[in-house]
Short mmCIF file of C-alpha atoms in Angstrom, two decimals:
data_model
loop_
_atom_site.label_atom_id
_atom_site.label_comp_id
_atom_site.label_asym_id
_atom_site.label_seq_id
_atom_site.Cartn_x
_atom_site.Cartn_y
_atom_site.Cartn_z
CA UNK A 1 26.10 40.70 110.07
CA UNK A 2 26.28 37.29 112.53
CA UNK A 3 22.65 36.58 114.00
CA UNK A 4 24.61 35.78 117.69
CA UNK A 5 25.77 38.11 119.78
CA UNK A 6 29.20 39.44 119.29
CA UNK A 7 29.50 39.26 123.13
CA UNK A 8 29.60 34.89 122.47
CA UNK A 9 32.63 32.81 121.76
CA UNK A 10 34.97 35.03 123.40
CA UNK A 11 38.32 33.51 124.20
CA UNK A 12 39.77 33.02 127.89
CA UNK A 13 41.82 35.58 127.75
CA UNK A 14 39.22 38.03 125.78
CA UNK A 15 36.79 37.12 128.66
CA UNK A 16 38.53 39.50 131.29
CA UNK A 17 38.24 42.56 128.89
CA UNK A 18 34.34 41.40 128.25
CA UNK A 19 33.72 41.39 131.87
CA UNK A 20 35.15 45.24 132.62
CA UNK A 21 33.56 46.36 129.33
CA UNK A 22 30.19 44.71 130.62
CA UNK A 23 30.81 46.41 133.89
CA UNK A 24 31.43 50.24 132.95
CA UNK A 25 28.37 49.89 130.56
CA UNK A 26 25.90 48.54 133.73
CA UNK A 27 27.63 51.18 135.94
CA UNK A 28 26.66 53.81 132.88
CA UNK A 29 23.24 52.38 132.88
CA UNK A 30 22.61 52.27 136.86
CA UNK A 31 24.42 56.04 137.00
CA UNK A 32 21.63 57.22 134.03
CA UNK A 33 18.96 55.20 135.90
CA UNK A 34 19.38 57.26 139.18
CA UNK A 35 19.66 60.47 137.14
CA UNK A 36 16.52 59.91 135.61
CA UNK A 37 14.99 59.10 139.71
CA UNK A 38 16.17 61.79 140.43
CA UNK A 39 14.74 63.52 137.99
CA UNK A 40 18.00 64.44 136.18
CA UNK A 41 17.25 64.02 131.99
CA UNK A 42 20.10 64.01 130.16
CA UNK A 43 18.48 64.32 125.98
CA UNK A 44 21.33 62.84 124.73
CA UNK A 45 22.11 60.03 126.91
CA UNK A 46 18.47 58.95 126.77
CA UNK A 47 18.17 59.41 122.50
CA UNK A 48 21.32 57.49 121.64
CA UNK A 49 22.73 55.42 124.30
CA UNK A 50 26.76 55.64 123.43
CA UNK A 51 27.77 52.20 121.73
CA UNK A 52 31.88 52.79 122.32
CA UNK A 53 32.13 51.02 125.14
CA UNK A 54 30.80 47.72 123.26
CA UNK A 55 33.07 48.31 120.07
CA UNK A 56 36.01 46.31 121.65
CA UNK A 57 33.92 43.13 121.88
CA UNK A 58 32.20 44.14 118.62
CA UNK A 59 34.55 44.47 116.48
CA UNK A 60 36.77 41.99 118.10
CA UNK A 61 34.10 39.04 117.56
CA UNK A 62 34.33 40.43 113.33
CA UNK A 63 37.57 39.98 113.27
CA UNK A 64 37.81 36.51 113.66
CA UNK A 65 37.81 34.68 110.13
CA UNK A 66 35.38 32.04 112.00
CA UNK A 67 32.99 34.61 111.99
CA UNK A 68 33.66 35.73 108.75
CA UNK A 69 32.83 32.23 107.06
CA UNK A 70 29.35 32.01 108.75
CA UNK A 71 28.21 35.05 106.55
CA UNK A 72 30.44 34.19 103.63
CA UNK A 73 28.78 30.28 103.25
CA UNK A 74 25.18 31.96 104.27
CA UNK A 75 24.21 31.32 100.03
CA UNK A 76 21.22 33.54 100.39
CA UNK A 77 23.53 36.44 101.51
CA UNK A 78 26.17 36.09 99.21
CA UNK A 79 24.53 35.53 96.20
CA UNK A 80 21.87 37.80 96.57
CA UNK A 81 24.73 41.17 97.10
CA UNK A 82 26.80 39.14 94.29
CA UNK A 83 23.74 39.39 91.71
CA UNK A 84 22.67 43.01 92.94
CA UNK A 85 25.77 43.97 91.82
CA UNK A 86 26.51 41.93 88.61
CA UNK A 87 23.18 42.40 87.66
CA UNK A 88 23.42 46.24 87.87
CA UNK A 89 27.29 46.62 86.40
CA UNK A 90 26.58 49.30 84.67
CA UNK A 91 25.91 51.29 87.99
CA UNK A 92 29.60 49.83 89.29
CA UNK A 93 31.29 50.35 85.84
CA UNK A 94 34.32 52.72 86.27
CA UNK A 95 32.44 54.06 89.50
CA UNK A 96 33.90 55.52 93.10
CA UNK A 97 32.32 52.34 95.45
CA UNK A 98 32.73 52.44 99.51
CA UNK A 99 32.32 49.49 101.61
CA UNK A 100 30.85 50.24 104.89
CA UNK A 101 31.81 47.66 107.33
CA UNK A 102 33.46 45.38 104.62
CA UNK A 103 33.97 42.11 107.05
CA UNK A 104 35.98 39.43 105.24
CA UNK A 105 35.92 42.20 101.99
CA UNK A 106 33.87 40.29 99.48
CA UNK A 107 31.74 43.30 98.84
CA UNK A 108 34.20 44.71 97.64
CA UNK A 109 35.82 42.28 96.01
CA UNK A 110 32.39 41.89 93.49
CA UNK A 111 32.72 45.72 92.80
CA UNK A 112 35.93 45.31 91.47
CA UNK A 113 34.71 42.56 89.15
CA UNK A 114 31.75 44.78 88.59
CA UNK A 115 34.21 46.98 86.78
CA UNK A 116 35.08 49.62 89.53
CA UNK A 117 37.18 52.19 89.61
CA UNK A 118 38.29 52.25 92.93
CA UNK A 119 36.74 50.62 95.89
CA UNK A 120 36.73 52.15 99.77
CA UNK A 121 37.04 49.25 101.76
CA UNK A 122 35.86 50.72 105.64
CA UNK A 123 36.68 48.33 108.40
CA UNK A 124 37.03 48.88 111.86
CA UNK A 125 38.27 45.54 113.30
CA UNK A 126 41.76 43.72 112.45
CA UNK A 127 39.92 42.12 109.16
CA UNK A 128 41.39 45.32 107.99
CA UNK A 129 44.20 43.49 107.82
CA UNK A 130 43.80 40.27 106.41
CA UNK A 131 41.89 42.71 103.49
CA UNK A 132 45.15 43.98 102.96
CA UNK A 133 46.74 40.43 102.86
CA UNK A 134 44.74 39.17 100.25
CA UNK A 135 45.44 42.17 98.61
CA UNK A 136 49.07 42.30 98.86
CA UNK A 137 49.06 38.88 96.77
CA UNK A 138 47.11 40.37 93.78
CA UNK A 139 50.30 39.80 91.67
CA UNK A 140 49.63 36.04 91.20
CA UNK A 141 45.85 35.64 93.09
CA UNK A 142 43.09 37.58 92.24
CA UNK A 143 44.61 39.85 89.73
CA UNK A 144 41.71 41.88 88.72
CA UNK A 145 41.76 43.02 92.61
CA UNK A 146 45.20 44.68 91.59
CA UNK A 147 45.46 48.88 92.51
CA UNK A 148 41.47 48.98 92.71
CA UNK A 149 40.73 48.25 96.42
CA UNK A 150 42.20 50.93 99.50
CA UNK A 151 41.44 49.25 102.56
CA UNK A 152 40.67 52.31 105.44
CA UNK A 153 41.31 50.92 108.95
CA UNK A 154 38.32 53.20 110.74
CA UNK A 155 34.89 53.31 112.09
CA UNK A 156 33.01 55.10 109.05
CA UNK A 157 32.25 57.99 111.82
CA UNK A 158 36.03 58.08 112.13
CA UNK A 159 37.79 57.94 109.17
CA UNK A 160 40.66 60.70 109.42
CA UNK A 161 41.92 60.49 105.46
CA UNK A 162 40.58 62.84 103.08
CA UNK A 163 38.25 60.49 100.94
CA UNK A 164 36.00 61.48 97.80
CA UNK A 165 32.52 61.35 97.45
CA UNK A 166 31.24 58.05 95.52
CA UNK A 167 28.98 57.02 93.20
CA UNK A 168 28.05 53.97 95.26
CA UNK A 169 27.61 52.78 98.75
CA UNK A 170 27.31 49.23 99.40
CA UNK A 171 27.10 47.45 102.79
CA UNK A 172 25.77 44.42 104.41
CA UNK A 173 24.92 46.31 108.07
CA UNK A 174 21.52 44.13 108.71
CA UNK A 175 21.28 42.19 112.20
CA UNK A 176 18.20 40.11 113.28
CA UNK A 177 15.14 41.55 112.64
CA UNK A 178 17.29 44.00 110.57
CA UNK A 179 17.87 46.71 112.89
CA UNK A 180 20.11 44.56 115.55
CA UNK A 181 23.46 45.74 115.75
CA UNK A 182 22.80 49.24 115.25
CA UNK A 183 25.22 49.22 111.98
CA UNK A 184 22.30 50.93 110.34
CA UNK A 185 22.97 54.48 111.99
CA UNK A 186 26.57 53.88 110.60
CA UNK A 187 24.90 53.05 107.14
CA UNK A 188 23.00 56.33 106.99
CA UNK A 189 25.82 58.29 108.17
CA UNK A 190 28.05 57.04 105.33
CA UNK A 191 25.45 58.11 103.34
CA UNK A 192 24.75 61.59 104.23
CA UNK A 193 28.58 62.03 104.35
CA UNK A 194 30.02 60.48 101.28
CA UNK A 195 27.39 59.52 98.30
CA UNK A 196 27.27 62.15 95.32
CA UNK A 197 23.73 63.25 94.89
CA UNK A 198 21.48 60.78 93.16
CA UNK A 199 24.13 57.92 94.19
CA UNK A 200 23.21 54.40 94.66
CA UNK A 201 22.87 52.57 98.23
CA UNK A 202 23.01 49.10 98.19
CA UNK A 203 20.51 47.54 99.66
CA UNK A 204 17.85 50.43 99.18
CA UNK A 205 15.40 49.21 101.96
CA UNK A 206 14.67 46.86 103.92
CA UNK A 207 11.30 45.52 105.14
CA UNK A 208 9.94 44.02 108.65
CA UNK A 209 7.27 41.48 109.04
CA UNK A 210 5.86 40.49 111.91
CA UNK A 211 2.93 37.28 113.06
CA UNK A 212 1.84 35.78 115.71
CA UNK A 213 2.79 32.25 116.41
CA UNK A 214 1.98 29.13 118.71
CA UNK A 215 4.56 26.68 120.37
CA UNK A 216 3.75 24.80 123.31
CA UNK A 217 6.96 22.96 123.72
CA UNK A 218 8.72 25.73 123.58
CA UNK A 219 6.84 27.70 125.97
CA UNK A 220 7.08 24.90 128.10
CA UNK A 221 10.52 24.23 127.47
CA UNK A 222 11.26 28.23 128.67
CA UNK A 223 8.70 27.99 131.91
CA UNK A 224 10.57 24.75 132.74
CA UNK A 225 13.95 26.82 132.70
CA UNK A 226 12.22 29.30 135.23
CA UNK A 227 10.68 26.73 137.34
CA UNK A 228 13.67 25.70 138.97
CA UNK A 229 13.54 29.36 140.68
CA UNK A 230 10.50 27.71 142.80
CA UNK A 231 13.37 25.64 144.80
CA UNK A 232 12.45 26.48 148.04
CA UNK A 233 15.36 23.38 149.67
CA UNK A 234 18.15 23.36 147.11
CA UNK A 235 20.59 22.50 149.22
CA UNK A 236 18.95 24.25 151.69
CA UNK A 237 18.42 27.18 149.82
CA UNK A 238 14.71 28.75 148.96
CA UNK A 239 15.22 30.55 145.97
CA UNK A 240 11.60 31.28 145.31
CA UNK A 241 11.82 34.94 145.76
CA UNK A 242 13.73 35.07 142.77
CA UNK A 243 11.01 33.53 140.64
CA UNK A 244 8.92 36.48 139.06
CA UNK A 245 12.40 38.30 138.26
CA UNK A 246 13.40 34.88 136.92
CA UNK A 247 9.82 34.46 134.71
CA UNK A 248 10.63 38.15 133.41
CA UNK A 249 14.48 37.62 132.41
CA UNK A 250 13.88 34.11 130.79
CA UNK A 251 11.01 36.04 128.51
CA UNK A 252 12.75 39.13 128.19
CA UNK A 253 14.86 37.09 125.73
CA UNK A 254 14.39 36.71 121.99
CA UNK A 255 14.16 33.48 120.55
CA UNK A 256 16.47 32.83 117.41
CA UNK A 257 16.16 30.14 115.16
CA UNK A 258 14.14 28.80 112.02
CA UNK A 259 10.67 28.26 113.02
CA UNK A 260 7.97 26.04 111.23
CA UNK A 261 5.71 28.60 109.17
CA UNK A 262 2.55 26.50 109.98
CA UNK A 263 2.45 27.63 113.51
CA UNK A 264 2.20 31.09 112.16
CA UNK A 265 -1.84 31.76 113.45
CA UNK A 266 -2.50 34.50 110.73
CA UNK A 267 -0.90 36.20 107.98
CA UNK A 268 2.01 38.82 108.54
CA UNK A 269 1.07 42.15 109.06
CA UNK A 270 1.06 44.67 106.20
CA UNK A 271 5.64 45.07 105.90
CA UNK A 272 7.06 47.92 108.38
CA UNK A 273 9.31 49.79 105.48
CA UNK A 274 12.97 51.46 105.83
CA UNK A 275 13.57 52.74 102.84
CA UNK A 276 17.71 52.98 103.84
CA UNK A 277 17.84 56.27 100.87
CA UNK A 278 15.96 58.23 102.64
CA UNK A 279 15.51 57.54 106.54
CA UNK A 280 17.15 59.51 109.24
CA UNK A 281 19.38 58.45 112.15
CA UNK A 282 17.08 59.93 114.21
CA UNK A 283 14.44 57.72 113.01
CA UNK A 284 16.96 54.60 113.73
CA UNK A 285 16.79 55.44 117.54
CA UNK A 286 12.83 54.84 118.39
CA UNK A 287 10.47 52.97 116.05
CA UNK A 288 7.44 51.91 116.33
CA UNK A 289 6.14 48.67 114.46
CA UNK A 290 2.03 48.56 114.05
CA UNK A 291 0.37 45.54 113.31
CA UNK A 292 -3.07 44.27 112.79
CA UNK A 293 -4.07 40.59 111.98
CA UNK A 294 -7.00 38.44 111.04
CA UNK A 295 -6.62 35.21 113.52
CA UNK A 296 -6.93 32.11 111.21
CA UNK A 297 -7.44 29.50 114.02
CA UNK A 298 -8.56 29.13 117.33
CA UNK A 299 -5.74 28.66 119.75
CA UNK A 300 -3.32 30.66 121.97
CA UNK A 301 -1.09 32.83 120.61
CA UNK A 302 2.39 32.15 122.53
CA UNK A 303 4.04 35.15 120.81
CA UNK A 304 5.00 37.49 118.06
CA UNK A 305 7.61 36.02 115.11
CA UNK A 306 9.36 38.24 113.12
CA UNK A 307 12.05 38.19 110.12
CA UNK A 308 12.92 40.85 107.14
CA UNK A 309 13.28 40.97 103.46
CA UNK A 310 15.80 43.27 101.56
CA UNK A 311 15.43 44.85 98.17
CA UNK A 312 18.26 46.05 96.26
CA UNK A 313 16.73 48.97 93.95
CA UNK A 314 18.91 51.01 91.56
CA UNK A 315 18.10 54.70 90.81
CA UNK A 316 17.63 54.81 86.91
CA UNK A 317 20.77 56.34 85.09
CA UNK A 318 19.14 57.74 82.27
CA UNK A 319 17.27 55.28 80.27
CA UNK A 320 18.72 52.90 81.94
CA UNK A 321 16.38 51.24 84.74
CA UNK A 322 18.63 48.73 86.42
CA UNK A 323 17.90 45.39 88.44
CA UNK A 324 15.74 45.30 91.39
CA UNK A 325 16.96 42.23 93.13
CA UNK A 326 15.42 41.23 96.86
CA UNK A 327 16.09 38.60 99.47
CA UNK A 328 13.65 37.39 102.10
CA UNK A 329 14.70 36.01 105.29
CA UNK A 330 10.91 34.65 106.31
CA UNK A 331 10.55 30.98 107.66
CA UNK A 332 9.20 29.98 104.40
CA UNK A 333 11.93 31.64 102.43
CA UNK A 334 15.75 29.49 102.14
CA UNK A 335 17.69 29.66 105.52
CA UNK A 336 19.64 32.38 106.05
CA UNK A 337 22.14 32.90 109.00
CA UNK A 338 19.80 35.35 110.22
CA UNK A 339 16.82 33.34 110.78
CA UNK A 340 14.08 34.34 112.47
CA UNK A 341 13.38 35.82 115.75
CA UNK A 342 10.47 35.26 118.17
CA UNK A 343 9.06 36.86 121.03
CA UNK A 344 7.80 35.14 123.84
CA UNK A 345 4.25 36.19 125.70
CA UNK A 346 4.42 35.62 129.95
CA UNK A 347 0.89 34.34 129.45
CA UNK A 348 -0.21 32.64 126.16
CA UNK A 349 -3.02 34.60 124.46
CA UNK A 350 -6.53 33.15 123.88
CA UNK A 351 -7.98 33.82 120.34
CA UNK A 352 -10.58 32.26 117.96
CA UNK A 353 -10.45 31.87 113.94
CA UNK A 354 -11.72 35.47 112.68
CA UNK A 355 -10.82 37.59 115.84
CA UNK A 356 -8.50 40.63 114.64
CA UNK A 357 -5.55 41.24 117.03
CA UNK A 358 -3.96 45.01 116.90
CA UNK A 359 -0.74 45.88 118.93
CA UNK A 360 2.48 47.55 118.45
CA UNK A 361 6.50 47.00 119.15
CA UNK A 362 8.03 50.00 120.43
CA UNK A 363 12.25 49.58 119.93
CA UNK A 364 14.43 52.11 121.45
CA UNK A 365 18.28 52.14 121.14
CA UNK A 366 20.67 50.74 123.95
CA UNK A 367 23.95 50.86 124.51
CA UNK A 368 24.38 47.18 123.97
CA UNK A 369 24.34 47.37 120.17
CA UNK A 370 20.94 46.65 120.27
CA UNK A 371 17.53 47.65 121.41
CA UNK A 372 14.94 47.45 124.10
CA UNK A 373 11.47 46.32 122.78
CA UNK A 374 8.09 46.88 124.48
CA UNK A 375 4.67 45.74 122.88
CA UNK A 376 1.32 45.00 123.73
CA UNK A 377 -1.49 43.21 121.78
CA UNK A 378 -5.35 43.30 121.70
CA UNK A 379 -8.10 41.49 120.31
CA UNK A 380 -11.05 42.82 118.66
CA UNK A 381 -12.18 45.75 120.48
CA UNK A 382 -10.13 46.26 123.78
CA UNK A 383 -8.60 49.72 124.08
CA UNK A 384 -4.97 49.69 122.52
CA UNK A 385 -2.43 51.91 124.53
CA UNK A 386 -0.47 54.70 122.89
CA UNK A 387 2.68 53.59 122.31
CA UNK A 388 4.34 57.14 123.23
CA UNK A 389 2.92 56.91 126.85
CA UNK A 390 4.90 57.78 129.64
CA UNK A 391 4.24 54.16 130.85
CA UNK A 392 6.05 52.79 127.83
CA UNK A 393 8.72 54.77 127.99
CA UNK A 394 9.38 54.08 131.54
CA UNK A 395 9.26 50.83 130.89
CA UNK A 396 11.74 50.81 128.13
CA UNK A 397 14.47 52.60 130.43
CA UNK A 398 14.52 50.34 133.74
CA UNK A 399 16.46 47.48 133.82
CA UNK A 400 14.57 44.14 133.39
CA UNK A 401 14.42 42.82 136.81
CA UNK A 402 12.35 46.09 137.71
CA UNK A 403 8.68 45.43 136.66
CA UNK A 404 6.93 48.33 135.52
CA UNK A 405 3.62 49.03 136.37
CA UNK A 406 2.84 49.57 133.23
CA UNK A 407 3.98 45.64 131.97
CA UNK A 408 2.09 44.02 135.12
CA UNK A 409 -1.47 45.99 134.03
CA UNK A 410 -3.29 43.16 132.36
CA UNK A 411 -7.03 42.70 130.77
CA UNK A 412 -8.28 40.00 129.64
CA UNK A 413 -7.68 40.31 126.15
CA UNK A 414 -4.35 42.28 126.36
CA UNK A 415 -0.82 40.93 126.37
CA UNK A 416 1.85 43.30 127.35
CA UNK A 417 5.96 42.00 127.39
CA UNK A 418 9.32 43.42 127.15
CA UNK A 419 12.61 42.21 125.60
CA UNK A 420 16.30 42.42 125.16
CA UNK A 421 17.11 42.23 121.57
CA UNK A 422 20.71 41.63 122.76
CA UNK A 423 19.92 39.03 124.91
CA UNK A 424 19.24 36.45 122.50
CA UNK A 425 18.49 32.53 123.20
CA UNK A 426 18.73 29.92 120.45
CA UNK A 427 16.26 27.50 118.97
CA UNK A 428 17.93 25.16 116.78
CA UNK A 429 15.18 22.17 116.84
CA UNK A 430 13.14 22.82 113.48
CA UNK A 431 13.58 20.39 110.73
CA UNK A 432 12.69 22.62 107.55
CA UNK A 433 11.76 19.27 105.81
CA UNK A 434 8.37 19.21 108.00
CA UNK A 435 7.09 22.18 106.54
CA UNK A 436 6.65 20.23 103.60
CA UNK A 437 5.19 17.58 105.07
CA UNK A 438 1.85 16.87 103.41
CA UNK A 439 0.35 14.90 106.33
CA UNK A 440 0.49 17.59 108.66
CA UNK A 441 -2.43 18.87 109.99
CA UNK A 442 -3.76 22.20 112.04
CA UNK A 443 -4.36 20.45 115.08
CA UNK A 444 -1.09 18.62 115.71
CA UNK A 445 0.39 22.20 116.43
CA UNK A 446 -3.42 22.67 118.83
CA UNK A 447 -4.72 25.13 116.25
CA UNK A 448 -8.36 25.01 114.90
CA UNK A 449 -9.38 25.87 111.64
CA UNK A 450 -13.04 27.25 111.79
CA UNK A 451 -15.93 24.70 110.86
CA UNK A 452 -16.69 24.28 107.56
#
C-alpha cells in the first residue's frame, strides 16, 4: 500500500466529505475520552477502535489510478510479488487464488499467468471497476486473463457471494513500518475465513527493524517549525502559550523518507517477527517492539529509525520445497515507495561508543487506520518501565495535545515520546548516492568512533 496518507491529495470537492468524516471520528474520540474520565470502559471501543468511518477517504484515495501507478512503478514491489509467484508456479498451477485488496489487479493478473484456475479479485474501492475493464477487453488484450479472474466489489469482511475456499491467498496489505494501514487485520481475516488447511499466504511474514539514528538538521529543521509558536507580537498576537502543545504535535509526527544508513549509531535490533500464517487479529491490535543496542559512537541519539523486510515462504507440497523469495525495505536496501520511517526524540539523547541502550515501542490501534506509538529508551543500567503500565496506556488513549504525566517524567538517561503513525511528515532531502561516498567520514554526521 501508498507510504502517504490516504487522507492527502484529496480533490476540492472530496475535501468537504474529508472534513465531516474527520469530524464524527474526533467527536467519537472526545465522546470515548470522557467515557473513559468518567470512568466508563467500553472493551471493545478501547481494543479495536472502528476504522468505517475512515473507509470513504481510504478507499477513495485507492481508487485513483494515480495512486495505483506509485505502487505499480515501485520495482522492488512488483518484482519481488511477480517472482514469488513465478518462482513458486507450481503452488499457483490450476489453484483457487484470492486477492485481498487487489488495487490496480496485478496480483492477480501474475496468478493467472502463474497458471491459475480461477482468481478472487477482492476490492473495495471503484478500482473494482477499472479490474473489470481491463477484463472486459480480454478478447484482443491480455488473453490469457480470459474467464480466469471474478472481480468481487467488497471489503473482504463483507463479501455477501458464496465464495470457495482457496488454495492461495495473496495480498500486498503492508503500510510503513508494515503494520500502517491496518490492512493486516483484513489479511488475517481472509485467512482464517477462506484458505483450505495447509494453504499458502503470500507474503508469509514480515519482519520489523528498528535503530537509533542522529540528524541535526533535521532536528533543527523540526524545532525551527515549532519555534515560531514563541511569537509573543505577531501581529500583535503572543502565541507562546501554544508552544509546548506545539513542541509535542510537531514530534508526535513520523518522519518518512529515505534516510542515509551512516547516521544509523548502532546496529538494528535483533528483527520483531509476524509470521502473517499464524498471528492473530488480536495480536494486530497492541504490540510491543523490544529492542536492545550496542552504541557504536559517541553522539546524541535524535531518534529511533525503522523499516521492514518481507519473506515470501511456500509450505512444501510434498517433495516439493518451493521458493523462499524476500524483499527488504532498509535504507541500505533499493528504494521502495515505502521508505523508511523515523521517530523523533523532544530532547536528543546523550550516548558514548559501547553504552547499550534498551527500550520498547508500544503500538495500539486507532481509528485513523493507523496506530498510536509510545516508547521509551535507556542506557546501560537505568530502570526500564513496563510497557503494560497504566501510565502507558493512559498515555496511548489521550489526545496529543494532553501531556501525560507519564511522557513528561524524565531521568537523565531516559527518553520517553509519543507518535501518530497517521500523522506522517515527509523527508525527501537524501541523495542515496552519498551513502556510497567513500570520503565520508563519522564525524561529518558529529558521531565518534571510539579511539583506537
Amino acid at each position: 500500500m501508498a507510504s502517504q496518507d490516504p487522507s492527502s491529495g484529496s480533490t476540492d470537492s472530496d475535501m468537504i466529505h474529508v472534513e465531516f468524516t474527520d469530524l464524527a471520528i474526533l467527536q467519537q474520540q472526545q465522546q470515548q475520552q470522557s467515557q473513559r474520565r468518567a470512568g466508563v470502559h467500553n472493551d471493545a471501543d478501547d481494543s479495536a477502535p472502528s476504522v468505517e468511518a475512515r473507509d470513504p477517504i481510504y478507499f477513495g484515495y485507492y481508487a485513483l489510478l494515480t495512486h495505483q501507478q506509485n505502487m505499480l512503478i515501485d520495482s522492488v514491489r512488483t518484482s519481488t510479488y511477480q517472482s514469488a509467484i513465478l518462482q513458486n508456479h507450481h503452488i499457483f498451477q490450476d489453484a483457487l487464488i484470492m486477492d485481498v485488496g487487489a488495487g490496480s489487479g496485478v496480483l492477480s493478473y501474475f496468478s493467472a499467468y502463474a497458471g491459475a484456475r480461477q482468481v478472487y479479485a477482492i476490492e473495495a474501492s471503484n478500482m473494482a471497476r477499472r479490474i473489470r475493464q481491463l477484463l472486459a477487453r480480454t478478447d484482443t488484450h491480455n488473453t490469457f486473463l480470459k474467464d480466469r479472474v471474478t472481480v468481487v466489489q467488497s471489503k473482504v469482511e463483507d463479501i455477501k457471494e458464496e465464495l470457495p475456499k482457496v488454495d492461495v491467498i495473496i495480498s500486498e496489505p503492508i503500510g510503513v513500518l508494515l503494520f500502517h494501514e491496518r490492512m493486516l487485520e483484513s489479511f488475517v481475516y481472509a485467512r482464517d475465513t477462506y484458505l483450505k488447511p495447509g494453504g499458502t499466504i503470500f507474503p508469509s511474514s514480515g519482519s520489523i527493524f528498528l535503530s537509533p539514528f542522529t540528524d541535526a538538521i533535521l532536528y533543527t529543521e523540526t524545532m525551527t517549525k515549532v519555534r515560531f509558536w514563541e511569537s509573543t507580537n505577531f501581529y500583535g498576537i503572543d502565541f507562546s502559550p501554544l508552544f509546548d502543545e506545539a513542541k509535542d504535535e510537531y514530534f508526535a509526527m513520523p518522519v518518512v523518507g529515505h534516510f542515509d544508513p551512516k547516521s544509523l549509531m548502532a546496529a538494528p535490533s535483533a528483527p520483531y517477527g509476524m509470521d502473517f500464517t499464524t498471528i492473530t487479529r488480536e495480536e494486530l491490535l497492541d504490540l510491543v517492539i523490544p529492542f536492545e543496542w550496542t552504541v557504536s559512537y559517541t553522539g546524541l541519539i535524535h531518534g529511533i529509525g525503522g523499516w521492514f523486510d518481507l519473506a515470501f515462504t511456500p509450505p512444501p507440497i510434498g517433495d516439493e520445497l518451493g521458493s523462499t523469495v524476500t524483499m527488504s525495505t532498509a535504507p541500505n536496501a533499493a528504494n521502495t515507495h515505502w521508505q523508511q520511517v523515523r521517530f523523533l526524540l523532544t530532547e536528543p539523547l546523550a550516548v558514548n561508543a559501547g553504552d547499550v541502550v534498551r527500550g520498547w515501542l508500544r503500538c495500539r490501534v486507532n481509528a485513523m487506520r493507523s496506530y498510536m506509538i509510545v516508547g521509551e529508551l535507556v542506557v546501560n543500567d537505568t530502570p526500564l518501565s513496563d510497557p503494560a503500565d497504566v501510565g502507558v496506556t493512559d498515555a496511548l488513549a489521550l489526545h496529543v495535545e494532553e501531556r501525560p504525566a507519564w511522557l513528561a517524567a524524565r531521568v537523565g538517561s531516559r527518553r520517553r515520546g509519543r507518535w501518530m503513525l497517521h500523522e506522517q511528515t515527509y523527508a525527501y532531502s537524501y541523495q542515496p548516492n552519498a551513502a556510497t561516498d567513500a570520503a565520508f567520514k563519522p564525524e561529518f554526521a558529529c558521531m565518534y568512533p571510539p579511539s583506537s
